[in-house]
C-alpha positions as semicolon CSV with decimal commas, in nm:
position;residue;x (nm);y (nm);z (nm)
1;M;5,934;18,240;-2,296
2;V;5,784;18,402;-2,604
3;K;6,032;18,218;-2,826
4;I;5,935;17,885;-2,672
5;K;5,565;17,963;-2,717
6;Y;5,599;18,052;-3,086
7;G;5,828;17,757;-3,143
8;F;5,569;17,527;-2,989
9;I;5,294;17,669;-3,211
10;F;5,515;17,621;-3,517
11;V;5,575;17,256;-3,430
12;I;5,200;17,194;-3,383
13;L;5,117;17,358;-3,715
14;F;5,390;17,160;-3,890
15;I;5,261;16,830;-3,750
16;C;4,902;16,916;-3,846
17;S;5,005;17,003;-4,199
18;C;5,180;16,668;-4,234
19;L;4,868;16,485;-4,117
20;T;4,633;16,673;-4,349
21;P;4,534;16,450;-4,641
22;Y;4,612;16,567;-4,990
23;D;4,327;16,753;-5,155
24;P;4,359;16,717;-5,534
25;Q;4,128;17,014;-5,586
26;E;4,397;17,247;-5,450
27;E;4,581;17,196;-5,777
28;S;4,346;17,048;-6,030
29;G;4,581;16,874;-6,269
30;L;4,282;16,839;-6,503
31;P;4,179;17,047;-6,806
32;E;3,991;17,363;-6,717
33;E;3,614;17,320;-6,714
34;D;3,497;17,434;-7,058
35;G;3,865;17,480;-7,143
36;V;3,992;17,399;-7,491
37;I;4,222;17,101;-7,536
38;T;4,472;17,095;-7,821
39;L;4,554;16,825;-8,078
40;V;4,936;16,800;-8,104
41;E;5,014;16,458;-8,251
42;E;5,386;16,518;-8,315
43;L;5,460;16,504;-7,940
44;F;5,323;16,150;-7,915
45;T;5,584;15,930;-8,084
46;E;5,515;15,570;-8,174
47;G;5,824;15,376;-8,075
48;W;5,933;15,020;-8,025
49;Y;5,738;14,701;-7,951
50;D;5,771;14,481;-7,644
51;E;5,825;14,104;-7,643
52;E;5,451;14,044;-7,679
53;G;5,426;14,268;-7,983
54;R;5,253;14,553;-7,800
55;K;5,329;14,902;-7,928
56;Y;5,487;15,181;-7,721
57;T;5,390;15,544;-7,766
58;V;5,605;15,801;-7,586
59;F;5,504;16,156;-7,494
60;L;5,808;16,379;-7,436
61;L;5,788;16,755;-7,382
62;N;6,041;17,018;-7,272
63;D;5,911;17,327;-7,450
64;N;5,772;17,645;-7,292
65;T;5,547;17,691;-7,594
66;Y;5,306;17,449;-7,430
67;W;5,313;17,605;-7,082
68;S;5,072;17,860;-6,934
69;E;4,965;17,985;-6,592
70;N;4,630;17,809;-6,638
71;G;4,776;17,483;-6,760
72;Y;4,762;17,326;-7,103
73;T;4,609;17,003;-7,231
74;L;4,742;16,810;-7,531
75;W;4,604;16,501;-7,700
76;S;4,656;16,279;-8,002
77;L;4,487;16,004;-8,201
78;E;4,625;15,667;-8,305
79;K;4,782;15,691;-8,647
80;G;4,606;15,505;-8,927
81;A;4,313;15,391;-8,713
82;G;3,957;15,414;-8,841
83;E;3,632;15,487;-8,661
84;E;3,487;15,177;-8,499
85;S;3,221;15,088;-8,242
86;F;3,381;15,081;-7,900
87;I;3,398;14,745;-7,722
88;R;3,718;14,729;-7,517
89;R;4,053;14,901;-7,473
90;N;4,352;14,810;-7,256
91;V;4,648;15,047;-7,207
92;L;4,950;15,034;-6,974
93;V;5,052;15,390;-6,876
94;S;5,349;15,522;-6,681
95;K;5,467;15,874;-6,594
96;I;5,844;15,909;-6,574
97;T;5,878;16,282;-6,503
98;G;5,653;16,587;-6,467
99;D;5,416;16,734;-6,211
100;K;5,281;16,457;-5,988
101;I;4,926;16,595;-5,983
102;A;4,883;16,652;-6,357
103;G;4,662;16,403;-6,538
104;Y;4,752;16,168;-6,822
105;G;4,568;15,883;-6,986
106;I;4,352;15,782;-7,279
107;V;4,100;15,920;-7,527
108;I;3,821;15,699;-7,665
109;C;3,536;15,736;-7,915
110;H;3,667;16,046;-8,089
111;K;3,445;16,169;-8,372
112;M;3,359;16,489;-8,554
113;R;2,984;16,500;-8,491
114;I;2,753;16,726;-8,689
115;G;2,630;17,014;-8,478
116;Y;2,875;16,936;-8,196
117;G;3,224;16,927;-8,342
118;E;3,496;16,713;-8,186
119;T;3,358;16,479;-7,923
120;M;3,532;16,213;-7,711
121;L;3,562;16,060;-7,364
122;T;3,877;16,075;-7,151
123;I;4,014;15,861;-6,868
124;M;4,303;16,013;-6,673
125;I;4,511;15,922;-6,371
126;N;4,794;16,091;-6,181
127;T;5,088;15,964;-5,977
128;E;4,896;16,027;-5,650
129;Q;4,653;15,735;-5,698
130;N;4,363;15,935;-5,842
131;Y;4,157;15,879;-6,158
132;A;3,912;16,107;-6,339
133;I;3,658;16,075;-6,620
134;G;3,575;16,354;-6,865
135;K;3,396;16,434;-7,188
136;V;3,500;16,672;-7,462
137;T;3,231;16,831;-7,680
138;G;3,313;17,088;-7,943
139;G;3,672;17,074;-7,823
140;N;3,572;17,182;-7,468
141;Y;3,631;16,968;-7,159
142;K;3,363;16,875;-6,905
143;S;3,425;16,664;-6,596
144;L;3,203;16,356;-6,556
145;K;3,391;16,250;-6,243
146;S;3,665;16,457;-6,084
147;W;3,971;16,312;-5,910
148;T;3,880;16,000;-5,716
149;Y;4,124;15,801;-5,504
150;S;4,181;15,435;-5,588
151;R;4,396;15,202;-5,382
152;Y;4,442;14,990;-5,694
153;L;4,657;15,257;-5,860
154;A;5,032;15,225;-5,811
155;K;5,172;15,549;-5,667
156;G;5,477;15,741;-5,787
157;Y;5,694;15,795;-6,091
158;G;5,788;15,510;-6,321
159;R;5,503;15,293;-6,192
160;S;5,291;15,121;-6,455
161;N;4,912;15,122;-6,428
162;E;4,685;14,921;-6,655
163;L;4,364;15,096;-6,761
164;T;4,094;14,872;-6,905
165;L;3,770;15,014;-7,039
166;T;3,482;14,804;-7,170
167;Y;3,141;14,899;-7,309
168;E;2,810;14,712;-7,290
169;K;2,597;14,837;-7,578
170;E;2,274;14,688;-7,442
171;N;2,263;14,912;-7,135
172;K;2,503;15,176;-7,272
173;E;2,737;15,139;-6,977
174;Y;3,114;15,171;-6,952
175;T;3,321;14,980;-6,697
176;L;3,663;15,109;-6,589
177;S;3,911;14,865;-6,435
178;I;4,252;14,955;-6,294
179;N;4,517;14,685;-6,271
180;N;4,247;14,420;-6,321
181;N;4,022;14,563;-6,048
182;E;3,685;14,713;-6,135
183;V;3,658;15,066;-5,996
184;E;3,379;15,246;-6,182
185;K;3,070;15,199;-6,398
186;F;2,939;15,504;-6,579
187;K;2,718;15,615;-6,867
188;D;2,749;15,892;-7,121
189;E;2,400;16,039;-7,102
190;T;2,446;16,376;-7,271
191;E;2,416;16,430;-7,644
192;P;2,600;16,339;-7,852
193;V;2,644;16,001;-7,682
194;C;2,988;15,848;-7,742
195;E;2,973;15,485;-7,855
196;G;3,248;15,465;-8,114
197;G;3,520;15,646;-8,303
198;R;3,898;15,669;-8,283
199;N;4,119;15,622;-7,977
200;G;4,415;15,822;-7,855
201;Y;4,606;15,968;-7,560
202;I;4,585;16,282;-7,345
203;V;4,833;16,471;-7,123
204;V;4,784;16,774;-6,895
205;I;5,070;17,023;-6,859
206;S;5,046;17,182;-6,515
207;P;5,151;17,533;-6,409
208;Q;5,380;17,344;-6,171
209;D;5,573;17,182;-6,456
210;K;5,913;17,342;-6,502
211;F;6,077;17,363;-6,843
212;P;6,356;17,314;-6,937
213;Q;6,469;17,190;-6,594
214;T;6,234;16,891;-6,590
215;P;6,068;16,750;-6,903
216;I;5,740;16,561;-6,906
217;E;5,781;16,200;-7,013
218;I;5,497;15,949;-7,026
219;T;5,479;15,607;-7,189
220;F;5,171;15,428;-7,325
221;L;5,177;15,057;-7,412
222;E;4,897;14,866;-7,585
């Protein structure tokens, strides 16, 4: 009778765990708050062009040098690009392998600002249909909006998601669209305000990533 009782409890707990929605905060998958992010451009390789002349950049990593128990965040800037006022950016991103919760996405408005150091905005998604918005000041990450679910994001590995970001200078407001669906309007209201600079890419390495068994591979097309 005791065996049946414990077995019954186990079944109930198992069913409840299956019904519990995923909480992205259990494993952040984002840079640590106030954590330093690292510029490593050699891991972001500019590759081929598609039929429409859009350029692929591939991030590929299988090296324990970039792994830690607290995670690791790497980013790069577009090669040869100058600093310009930000108006619009459109990037198609896809994660092939790597931890499903870890973020990946784009950097905009990067500048070295006097008194502040490196400053930029980041837009990241993960394979679990979440997006997040952050700001880096002096090389340190701050969350403007933590993981937020969007039904417009395609879920899973190898699925392409189109991130479109536009900026209205008059009211200093950014608009984020995912797969041609508007999901968020936001403002950068802390000094130094980001309105222009260079663009790039960003990838979070999670403590759950396993090297060399499974590399991280992510493609960016724009």
